[in-house]
């Protein structure tokens, strides 16, 4: 899953790239959620006394419960989720999938052992490790989403790749996944912890790709190469090369090709199959639907349909299903809060006194060059000072006056 | 260095009260022209900006422009130790990392001094275009505060409508709805403030009451408030601070979900062409 230790590397090298915000601050944002990841989390987390929820036929319903309640909570907070389902896994992922299969088989054996030993905690642990999202889970989730009026997309390949393409095209604002792969696929913004239980009160972690690559001092192609060396789902790793060495190598040589050329093969033997070109191609030209052909709509929930499906077939409590549906419907009716950015353009960054000196305000984008950046304050102030001769300011106020109006020319806050 | 004297601590108290609900930390900019600030709430829905001009301070000195990053919660706590009539001096060295607050009792017999460490704040600031608002209402600030407070009982979104006859605040909740109208009146007598409306075209926009209620924390600063609106612009709530300056709040409107209205009867999910295995 994902890129090994990438989050740690980011936190160490580019702490500014990660921001934490509570869920409600994402109102109005359209977020593409990796459905397989979400379903997997629900299957693991939504349990009673360690057992998954089931209906009378013994079919698991944890994923539906999780998806129904979490999605409603997101909608109620004003978020607009879109679920993206995985399509065919790429060839290169077969090794990784085989490995995961082995882990599950292994866990199965261990669970049996624990059962014999009567160790409840161990049993639960290994039963969680066997969790796998199968086609039936996905099909049921899609049916549920249709009834809820929530859009979903079936990606031809990896869901994260599709999310990244949608995000770059502006169809969605961010990708919601735990998987750091999303950054490699080029999602400008990645949100983590989105589908965790609310009871855990985890804030959402927002990772900004541009700041990640700036913080690491890499270009985007170099970042992808770096991630491949760290260890991804599509390619083996070189023994002895972890995230630290990988960063060093890419910074020194720029590409994997160059790095391999200069690598001491006796010290760091390559794995049997090290098809990094294939992995790179998967990250850079993944198979995705054209975002322009994707049309996202949030419709009204079908209450009777939901009751029939969840209560009739899955034995959910009817009053809860109806109450949740009512919340879902209410979330559609309220007008959406807009943001100041929509009216005033992107904000400029200003830095406070004790930060290192620099031109002020530091400009992000062209906004500060527009003719009237907050003129009332400065102009009024300047004019008033001019009229009254500025008796009380004993100092260089006159010099400051001219500068006060011009936005980009304000002197540095302070000298170090 | 920067130094200024507030003859009455109450003014500074009121200003901090008016800002601290929106943001915990803020950058005060001081220059030869006065003190100003711009701050946003964390979700970038609202913005507050204020200005106090230098010539209205009995003492004001600013050798070079400084941006002081301060923890408003802490400043407010310190100001609570001051009586309303106490004198407060703010002082900061050009290359210092703290702000000095000196509180002097009215009689001058007691002097307290506090040093507050300044913060590194990277704050985002907007260039607010000076809009010619299409509709504006000047009314009693206390009345406005009361209306915002009362309507919160009914719902969380208020639509503000200005016509030539008056200003109407209406809220509809799940089970209740309500509206309050203030008629155009002009000044009734010397004490109370009437409602005056200046209108180029009638306007009706919706806003989150939660934020309006935060803005009304500035009520003690002024007995009148101006509410200004234009289509496709944030609302502006403007309080004058005597003739010293002003404090203004901007709030992004609530916008109806187009898709919500459009797709009400339409099929719920709209998977793309590739969606093959649709249930149902």
XYZ file of C-alpha atoms in Angstrom:
696
model
C 0.000 0.000 0.000
C 1.391 3.283 -1.043
C 4.937 4.462 -0.775
C 7.029 3.256 2.117
C 7.640 5.889 4.772
C 6.754 8.732 2.460
C 4.726 10.536 5.120
C 7.682 10.560 7.509
C 9.963 11.941 4.828
C 7.454 14.668 4.058
C 7.002 15.590 7.704
C 10.755 15.819 8.127
C 11.619 17.704 4.960
C 8.504 19.621 4.060
C 6.459 20.162 7.219
C 4.645 23.082 5.617
C 3.098 20.737 3.063
C 0.912 19.119 5.710
C -1.965 21.000 7.299
C -4.517 19.631 9.732
C -8.085 20.859 9.731
C -11.330 19.640 11.262
C -13.878 18.051 8.921
C -16.355 20.969 8.894
C -13.771 23.331 7.405
C -14.026 21.399 4.130
C -17.608 22.484 3.426
C -18.374 22.943 -0.227
C -15.347 20.950 -1.355
C -15.792 18.163 -3.881
C -13.629 15.260 -2.811
C -12.826 12.126 -4.790
C -12.642 9.189 -2.417
C -10.777 5.988 -3.152
C -13.688 3.592 -2.657
C -11.668 0.414 -2.159
C -9.651 2.063 0.561
C -12.794 3.364 2.262
C -14.541 -0.025 2.086
C -11.476 -1.724 3.466
C -11.402 0.680 6.397
C -15.081 0.112 7.102
C -14.653 -3.669 7.015
C -11.856 -3.378 9.527
C -13.292 -0.730 11.784
C -17.064 -1.179 11.856
C -17.390 -4.053 14.313
C -19.289 -5.061 17.396
C -17.249 -6.933 19.955
C -14.624 -7.641 17.372
C -17.078 -9.238 14.949
C -18.139 -7.750 11.659
C -21.765 -6.782 11.320
C -23.792 -9.357 9.416
C -27.368 -9.966 8.345
C -29.330 -13.146 9.054
C -27.718 -14.930 6.098
C -24.328 -14.270 7.599
C -23.391 -11.756 4.891
C -21.096 -9.013 6.070
C -22.702 -5.563 6.225
C -19.984 -3.526 7.969
C -18.980 -1.817 4.744
C -22.538 -0.675 4.033
C -23.037 0.634 7.541
C -19.749 2.504 7.366
C -20.380 3.950 3.957
C -23.961 4.955 4.774
C -23.160 6.808 7.977
C -19.793 8.307 7.025
C -21.024 9.573 3.683
C -24.053 11.131 5.342
C -21.822 12.825 7.879
C -19.655 14.243 5.127
C -22.703 15.490 3.243
C -24.099 17.030 6.423
C -20.805 18.849 6.965
C -21.226 20.285 3.459
C -18.585 18.141 1.753
C -19.455 16.668 -1.612
C -17.961 13.183 -1.856
C -17.505 11.240 -5.100
C -16.460 7.614 -4.796
C -13.972 6.221 -7.271
C -13.771 2.453 -7.661
C -10.726 0.532 -8.814
C -10.853 -1.126 -12.190
C -8.426 -3.767 -13.367
C -5.208 -3.776 -11.352
C -2.189 -3.144 -13.570
C 0.015 -6.117 -14.486
C 2.859 -4.715 -12.471
C 0.803 -4.938 -9.328
C 0.525 -8.759 -9.513
C 3.538 -9.299 -7.287
C 2.174 -6.971 -4.675
C -1.253 -8.606 -4.860
C 0.285 -12.058 -4.522
C 2.147 -10.873 -1.465
C -1.035 -9.556 0.098
C -2.746 -12.867 -0.655
C 0.027 -14.660 1.197
C -0.335 -12.350 4.175
C -4.020 -13.199 4.338
C -3.400 -16.946 4.069
C -0.825 -16.663 6.781
C -3.240 -14.761 8.996
C -5.864 -17.445 8.422
C -3.536 -20.119 9.768
C -2.563 -17.984 12.712
C -6.194 -17.289 13.519
C -6.884 -21.013 13.606
C -3.933 -21.462 15.937
C -5.146 -18.678 18.184
C -8.602 -20.207 18.212
C -7.188 -23.461 19.420
C -5.232 -21.646 22.090
C -8.377 -19.704 23.016
C -6.631 -16.347 22.675
C -9.430 -13.894 21.832
C -7.260 -10.839 21.216
C -4.962 -12.692 18.826
C -7.940 -14.138 16.998
C -9.359 -10.696 16.379
C -6.021 -9.411 15.248
C -5.604 -12.099 12.652
C -9.211 -11.959 11.568
C -8.703 -8.287 10.730
C -5.669 -9.150 8.672
C -7.737 -11.392 6.453
C -10.052 -8.601 5.431
C -10.327 -8.174 1.717
C -12.655 -6.055 -0.378
C -14.299 -8.295 -2.954
C -16.471 -7.622 -5.959
C -19.668 -8.191 -3.988
C -18.725 -5.527 -1.471
C -18.089 -3.094 -4.305
C -21.335 -3.916 -6.080
C -23.339 -3.451 -2.894
C -21.567 -0.184 -2.180
C -22.403 1.069 -5.681
C -26.027 0.140 -5.222
C -26.075 1.969 -1.895
C -24.480 5.096 -3.394
C -26.998 5.125 -6.237
C -29.835 5.005 -3.721
C -28.209 7.737 -1.650
C -27.819 10.029 -4.636
C -24.040 10.108 -4.340
C -22.079 9.926 -7.603
C -19.413 7.326 -8.222
C -16.946 6.640 -10.967
C -15.509 3.342 -12.126
C -11.911 3.902 -13.030
C -10.425 1.768 -15.785
C -7.296 1.234 -13.691
C -6.229 2.438 -10.268
C -8.692 4.646 -8.397
C -5.956 6.985 -7.124
C -4.814 7.627 -10.674
C -8.341 8.542 -11.675
C -8.711 10.825 -8.658
C -5.465 12.562 -9.523
C -6.613 13.160 -13.095
C -9.948 14.556 -11.871
C -8.189 16.721 -9.330
C -5.820 18.184 -11.886
C -8.724 18.878 -14.206
C -10.495 20.752 -11.407
C -13.432 18.321 -11.303
C -12.671 17.570 -7.690
C -10.812 19.662 -5.136
C -8.823 16.885 -3.489
C -8.286 13.149 -3.372
C -9.406 11.376 -0.208
C -7.269 8.310 0.417
C -4.845 6.919 2.946
C -2.643 5.848 0.120
C 0.347 8.100 -0.515
C 0.378 6.840 -4.120
C -2.055 9.606 -4.895
C 0.778 12.125 -4.706
C 2.854 10.127 -7.201
C -0.073 10.102 -9.590
C -0.039 13.879 -9.267
C -2.998 14.776 -7.049
C -2.383 18.400 -6.084
C -4.064 17.841 -2.707
C -4.422 14.631 -0.734
C -6.699 14.290 2.277
C -6.077 11.576 4.825
C -8.226 10.390 7.753
C -11.374 11.323 5.869
C -13.115 7.991 6.302
C -12.006 7.311 9.846
C -14.600 7.080 12.551
C -15.713 10.412 13.915
C -15.410 9.074 17.447
C -11.642 9.127 17.099
C -11.765 12.867 16.507
C -8.853 12.793 14.127
C -8.425 16.005 12.183
C -8.119 15.690 8.431
C -4.571 15.787 7.154
C -4.190 17.834 4.035
C -1.034 17.225 1.985
C -0.113 19.670 -0.756
C 1.931 18.179 -3.573
C 3.546 21.419 -4.723
C 4.921 22.045 -1.263
C 6.033 18.443 -0.911
C 8.232 18.537 -3.992
C 9.459 22.032 -3.162
C 10.294 20.930 0.379
C 12.149 17.862 -0.832
C 13.941 19.940 -3.425
C 12.869 17.741 -6.323
C 11.014 18.136 -9.583
C 7.844 16.145 -10.209
C 9.581 13.439 -12.362
C 12.307 13.213 -9.711
C 9.660 12.862 -7.021
C 8.148 9.900 -8.868
C 11.596 8.294 -9.211
C 12.232 8.904 -5.540
C 8.950 7.209 -4.608
C 9.757 4.189 -6.788
C 13.073 3.787 -4.997
C 11.339 4.096 -1.626
C 9.157 1.167 -2.539
C 5.820 1.241 -4.332
C 3.211 -1.342 -5.327
C 4.515 -1.791 -8.859
C 8.137 -2.602 -8.478
C 10.590 -4.295 -6.143
C 13.040 -2.398 -3.996
C 16.803 -2.453 -3.751
C 17.944 -3.972 -0.521
C 19.659 -1.351 1.622
C 18.047 1.581 -0.137
C 15.378 3.091 2.048
C 13.747 6.483 1.914
C 16.854 8.324 3.161
C 19.222 6.813 0.621
C 16.616 7.155 -2.091
C 16.365 10.893 -1.484
C 20.142 11.235 -1.495
C 20.495 9.268 -4.724
C 17.835 11.183 -6.610
C 19.131 14.528 -5.369
C 22.638 13.582 -6.448
C 21.897 11.938 -9.805
C 18.467 13.187 -10.794
C 17.029 9.970 -12.225
C 16.939 6.280 -11.371
C 18.980 5.474 -14.520
C 21.782 7.768 -13.454
C 21.591 6.614 -9.858
C 21.837 2.944 -10.833
C 24.843 3.654 -12.985
C 26.698 5.072 -10.030
C 25.423 2.604 -7.476
C 27.807 0.056 -6.006
C 26.045 -3.116 -7.188
C 28.046 -5.352 -4.903
C 26.858 -3.440 -1.891
C 23.343 -2.893 -3.145
C 22.363 -5.794 -5.394
C 19.345 -5.145 -7.609
C 16.337 -7.414 -7.089
C 15.589 -9.994 -9.769
C 12.915 -7.932 -11.374
C 13.446 -4.237 -11.004
C 11.216 -2.850 -13.683
C 11.239 0.760 -12.644
C 10.414 2.017 -16.141
C 7.107 0.211 -15.981
C 6.326 1.636 -12.541
C 7.231 5.097 -13.763
C 4.991 4.774 -16.784
C 2.129 3.678 -14.533
C 2.541 6.754 -12.366
C 3.006 9.177 -15.217
C 0.622 7.859 -17.870
C -1.929 5.792 -15.970
C -5.044 4.513 -17.616
C -7.808 6.944 -16.698
C -11.133 8.179 -17.956
C -11.015 11.575 -19.569
C -12.086 13.956 -16.769
C -13.979 16.080 -19.276
C -16.374 13.173 -19.776
C -17.114 12.879 -16.081
C -20.262 14.603 -14.916
C -20.811 14.774 -11.173
C -24.264 15.245 -9.698
C -25.610 14.833 -6.222
C -29.257 13.827 -6.301
C -31.972 13.231 -3.747
C -31.799 10.030 -1.701
C -34.374 7.341 -2.480
C -35.738 6.704 1.009
C -37.960 3.732 0.185
C -35.207 2.163 -1.886
C -32.771 2.563 0.990
C -35.210 1.068 3.468
C -35.888 -1.861 1.181
C -32.181 -2.507 0.610
C -30.765 -1.840 4.067
C -33.695 -2.910 6.236
C -35.263 -5.551 3.986
C -32.115 -7.261 2.785
C -29.490 -6.249 5.313
C -31.485 -6.030 8.542
C -30.505 -2.501 9.522
C -32.749 -0.795 12.090
C -35.454 0.983 10.140
C -35.678 4.059 12.354
C -31.950 4.640 11.993
C -32.024 4.288 8.242
C -34.907 6.747 8.007
C -33.219 9.221 10.373
C -29.963 9.081 8.414
C -31.832 9.517 5.145
C -33.553 12.578 6.576
C -30.158 14.029 7.490
C -28.912 13.314 4.005
C -31.893 15.046 2.466
C -31.514 18.049 4.776
C -27.874 18.393 3.767
C -28.973 18.914 0.185
C -31.362 21.697 1.013
C -29.130 24.149 2.765
C -27.334 26.649 0.593
C -23.609 26.169 0.436
C -21.331 28.594 2.192
C -18.946 30.243 -0.252
C -15.396 31.350 0.484
C -13.795 34.754 0.233
C -11.348 33.398 -2.367
C -14.235 33.101 -4.799
C -14.688 36.852 -4.724
C -11.304 38.264 -3.922
C -8.896 35.919 -5.639
C -6.227 33.925 -3.848
C -4.819 35.507 -0.705
C -1.274 36.751 -0.391
C 0.878 35.513 2.445
C 2.044 38.022 4.987
C 4.654 37.144 7.504
C 4.772 38.418 11.021
C 7.492 40.297 12.774
C 9.705 37.626 14.141
C 9.989 35.788 10.852
C 13.080 36.399 8.730
C 13.026 39.675 6.832
C 11.942 39.785 3.256
C 9.901 41.921 0.935
C 6.428 42.358 2.291
C 3.913 41.049 1.671
C 5.306 37.924 0.130
C 3.260 37.387 -2.941
C 1.593 34.223 -4.030
C 0.291 34.599 -7.522
C -0.410 37.868 -9.224
C -3.060 39.135 -6.824
C -0.987 41.805 -5.159
C -0.281 43.479 -8.450
C -3.953 44.263 -8.993
C -4.646 47.953 -8.705
C -6.621 48.155 -5.502
C -5.365 45.791 -2.870
C -7.132 46.884 0.234
C -6.843 50.531 -0.541
C -9.292 51.935 1.983
C -7.047 51.209 4.899
C -3.854 52.507 3.518
C -5.196 55.284 1.376
C -7.393 56.686 4.068
C -4.555 56.406 6.449
C -2.154 58.042 4.062
C -4.563 60.790 3.154
C -5.441 61.523 6.712
C -1.828 61.701 7.656
C -1.081 64.011 4.767
C -3.879 66.400 5.651
C -3.034 66.794 9.238
C 0.657 67.096 8.741
C 1.171 64.055 10.840
C 2.178 65.914 13.947
C 2.489 63.080 16.311
C 4.482 60.668 14.312
C 7.894 61.944 15.142
C 9.591 59.755 12.689
C 9.798 58.536 9.184
C 6.067 58.430 8.697
C 6.355 60.584 5.616
C 8.558 58.080 3.940
C 6.192 55.365 4.896
C 3.232 57.171 3.452
C 4.249 56.732 -0.121
C 5.009 53.132 0.437
C 1.832 52.526 2.327
C -0.304 52.500 -0.765
C 1.850 50.370 -2.955
C 1.194 46.900 -1.812
C 4.310 45.115 -2.786
C 6.675 47.752 -1.595
C 6.047 47.713 2.079
C 9.384 47.445 3.863
C 10.395 44.288 5.555
C 8.916 43.851 8.962
C 12.221 43.955 10.681
C 15.877 43.473 10.210
C 17.562 40.514 11.654
C 10.671 51.461 17.968
C 6.927 51.537 18.213
C 5.030 53.057 21.090
C 1.466 54.176 21.493
C -0.730 55.173 24.381
C -4.386 54.301 24.816
C -5.854 56.812 27.270
C -8.552 54.314 28.107
C -7.960 50.604 28.258
C -11.613 50.046 27.365
C -11.016 50.926 23.693
C -8.282 48.355 23.281
C -10.343 45.827 25.211
C -13.299 46.302 22.909
C -11.148 45.966 19.827
C -9.596 42.723 21.002
C -13.015 41.363 21.933
C -14.245 42.206 18.461
C -11.457 40.264 16.751
C -10.585 37.353 18.969
C -13.683 35.337 18.131
C -12.607 35.044 14.516
C -8.976 34.207 15.039
C -6.686 33.354 17.923
C -3.602 34.866 16.415
C -3.320 37.940 14.288
C -0.781 40.279 12.779
C -1.037 43.898 13.849
C 0.655 46.198 11.414
C 1.997 49.407 12.812
C 3.283 52.229 10.665
C 3.625 55.987 10.755
C -0.042 56.256 9.862
C -1.470 54.140 12.644
C -2.349 50.583 13.604
C -4.135 48.203 11.303
C -4.966 44.547 11.110
C -6.441 42.056 8.710
C -7.424 38.572 9.782
C -9.533 35.705 8.531
C -11.252 32.796 10.188
C -9.696 29.414 9.488
C -12.178 28.469 6.783
C -11.676 31.739 4.871
C -15.318 32.627 4.953
C -14.988 35.883 6.821
C -12.424 38.590 7.226
C -11.988 41.393 9.702
C -9.954 44.499 9.117
C -9.518 47.465 11.365
C -7.667 50.722 11.376
C -6.811 53.221 14.101
C -5.235 56.411 12.829
C -2.180 57.745 14.588
C -3.317 61.328 15.076
C -5.992 60.294 17.539
C -3.556 58.790 19.985
C -2.242 61.152 22.618
C 1.149 59.552 22.053
C 2.165 57.652 18.966
C 5.588 56.847 17.684
C 6.634 54.438 14.992
C 10.155 54.576 13.615
C 9.709 51.837 11.111
C 6.853 49.682 9.963
C 6.429 46.558 12.035
C 4.182 43.564 11.804
C 3.425 42.245 15.260
C 2.198 38.670 15.433
C 0.192 38.373 18.623
C -1.836 35.826 20.508
C -5.128 37.626 20.959
C -6.356 35.314 23.692
C -3.353 36.234 25.809
C -3.639 39.959 25.099
C -7.297 39.844 26.081
C -6.462 38.104 29.342
C -3.872 40.714 30.204
C -6.257 43.533 29.361
C -8.807 41.993 31.715
C -6.439 42.922 34.536
C -6.789 46.572 33.583
C -9.639 48.810 34.654
C -11.605 50.503 31.893
C -10.176 53.893 32.814
C -6.577 52.735 33.067
C -4.014 53.948 30.561
C -2.340 51.315 28.401
C 0.927 51.744 26.554
C 2.037 49.320 23.853
C 5.701 49.214 22.989
C 7.851 47.122 20.671
C 11.499 47.443 19.733
C 12.400 47.361 16.043
C 14.287 44.118 16.381
C 12.676 42.755 19.524
C 10.697 39.575 19.786
C 8.157 40.743 22.331
C 5.535 43.394 22.915
C 5.538 45.343 26.172
C 2.189 46.329 27.654
C 2.247 48.856 30.470
C -0.972 49.375 32.383
C -1.135 52.511 34.505
C -3.976 52.993 36.961
C -6.120 56.106 36.665
C -4.504 57.708 39.668
C -1.040 56.826 38.409
C -0.139 55.066 41.626
C 0.021 51.547 40.234
C 1.948 50.486 37.196
C 1.870 46.944 35.792
C 4.096 45.838 32.977
C 3.737 42.710 30.845
C 5.943 41.295 28.147
C 4.218 39.233 25.519
C 6.228 37.072 23.176
C 5.446 37.669 19.565
C 4.578 34.806 17.241
C 5.692 33.733 13.820
C 2.494 33.908 11.892
C 2.191 33.345 8.206
C -1.090 34.943 7.601
C -2.966 35.180 4.376
C -4.215 38.592 3.400
C -6.606 39.683 0.705
C -6.644 42.701 -1.443
C -10.219 43.765 -0.821
C -11.521 45.702 -3.757
C -13.308 48.830 -2.695
C -16.701 48.031 -4.074
C -19.373 50.548 -4.639
C -22.059 48.684 -2.767
C -25.423 48.578 -4.476
C -27.392 48.589 -1.248
C -26.484 49.724 2.223
C -28.294 50.214 5.494
C -27.168 52.181 8.496
C -28.901 51.175 11.680
C -28.510 50.905 15.439
C -25.710 48.503 16.214
C -27.507 47.221 19.279
C -30.610 46.538 17.261
C -28.569 44.635 14.700
C -26.908 42.595 17.420
C -30.268 41.735 18.907
C -31.707 40.675 15.573
C -28.757 38.389 14.818
C -28.999 36.882 18.256
C -32.768 36.381 18.171
C -32.865 34.780 14.731
C -30.344 32.140 15.735
C -33.199 30.510 17.652
C -34.939 29.695 14.381
C -32.148 28.676 12.017
C -28.567 29.152 11.002
C -28.923 30.972 7.700
C -30.371 34.448 7.361
C -31.381 36.098 4.162
C -31.000 39.839 4.243
C -33.208 41.789 1.894
C -32.963 45.511 1.362
C -35.691 47.424 -0.422
C -36.494 51.108 -0.448
C -38.907 50.573 2.433
C -36.663 48.774 4.826
C -34.354 45.901 5.629
C -35.725 42.413 6.288
C -33.896 39.575 7.978
C -35.545 36.211 7.421
C -34.644 32.773 8.638
C -36.285 29.453 7.986
C -35.477 26.413 10.039
C -36.809 22.887 9.771
C -40.054 23.577 11.589
C -40.109 27.310 12.132
C -39.463 30.362 10.074
C -39.368 33.969 11.019
C -38.510 37.418 9.790
C -37.761 40.821 11.252
C -38.182 44.019 9.292
C -36.748 47.415 10.201
C -38.477 50.220 8.313
C -36.603 53.127 6.871
C -37.005 55.827 9.497
C -34.267 58.387 9.679
C -33.095 59.592 13.055
C -35.905 59.480 15.581
C -34.291 61.568 18.284
C -30.824 62.432 19.455
C -30.339 59.300 21.496
C -31.475 56.468 19.297
C -30.256 55.662 15.827
C -32.801 55.205 13.094
C -32.584 53.038 10.017
C -31.333 54.687 6.861
C -31.202 52.891 3.552
C -29.205 53.900 0.508
C -30.192 51.895 -2.491
C -29.176 51.623 -6.113
C -31.010 48.370 -6.551
C -32.823 46.042 -4.153
C -30.658 43.200 -2.894
C -31.320 39.846 -1.278
C -28.497 37.562 -0.161
C -28.073 34.741 2.363
C -25.465 34.502 5.098
C -24.445 32.295 8.000
C -25.832 33.752 11.221
C -22.965 32.236 13.158
C -20.531 34.712 11.630
C -22.857 37.694 11.908
C -23.112 36.952 15.605
C -19.328 36.956 15.877
C -19.198 40.308 14.100
C -21.619 41.891 16.535
C -18.953 41.535 19.221
C -17.900 44.938 17.879
C -21.194 46.503 18.989
C -19.698 48.300 22.039
C -17.387 50.234 19.705
C -20.107 52.145 17.941
C -23.804 52.845 18.298
C -24.437 52.501 14.602
C -23.512 49.891 12.035
C -23.531 49.899 8.231
C -24.580 46.779 6.377
C -23.466 46.880 2.765
C -24.282 44.437 -0.024
C -23.711 43.932 -3.729
C -24.554 40.961 -5.881
C -21.686 38.480 -6.104
C -19.737 40.283 -3.414
C -19.101 39.492 0.206
C -21.268 41.320 2.692
C -19.559 44.204 4.499
C -20.431 45.101 8.093
C -18.869 48.390 9.005
C -18.480 49.959 12.448
C -16.871 53.370 12.926
C -14.619 53.693 15.951
C -15.394 57.302 16.828
C -13.387 59.358 14.362
C -10.264 57.322 15.057
C -10.834 54.647 12.485
C -13.117 51.772 11.748
C -13.553 48.033 11.961
C -15.015 46.169 9.016
C -16.078 42.588 8.576
C -16.531 40.799 5.281
C -18.562 37.627 4.899
C -18.855 35.377 1.862
C -22.509 34.680 1.046
C -24.227 31.322 1.001
C -24.955 30.159 -2.498
C -27.733 27.830 -3.558
C -26.518 24.498 -4.765
C -27.251 24.584 -8.482
C -26.930 20.861 -8.852
C -29.251 20.372 -5.910
C -31.965 22.339 -7.608
C -31.273 20.939 -11.052
C -30.962 17.291 -10.215
C -33.815 17.073 -7.737
C -35.840 14.716 -9.843
C -33.031 13.411 -12.013
C -31.492 10.009 -11.532
C -29.360 10.040 -8.472
C -25.907 8.915 -9.372
C -24.446 9.731 -12.707
C -21.720 7.204 -13.286
C -19.844 7.624 -16.468
C -20.085 5.662 -19.661
C -17.632 3.145 -18.356
C -19.936 2.161 -15.543
C -20.955 -1.254 -16.639
C -22.092 -3.316 -13.708
C -24.705 -0.959 -12.347
C -27.074 -2.632 -9.961
C -30.821 -2.129 -10.250
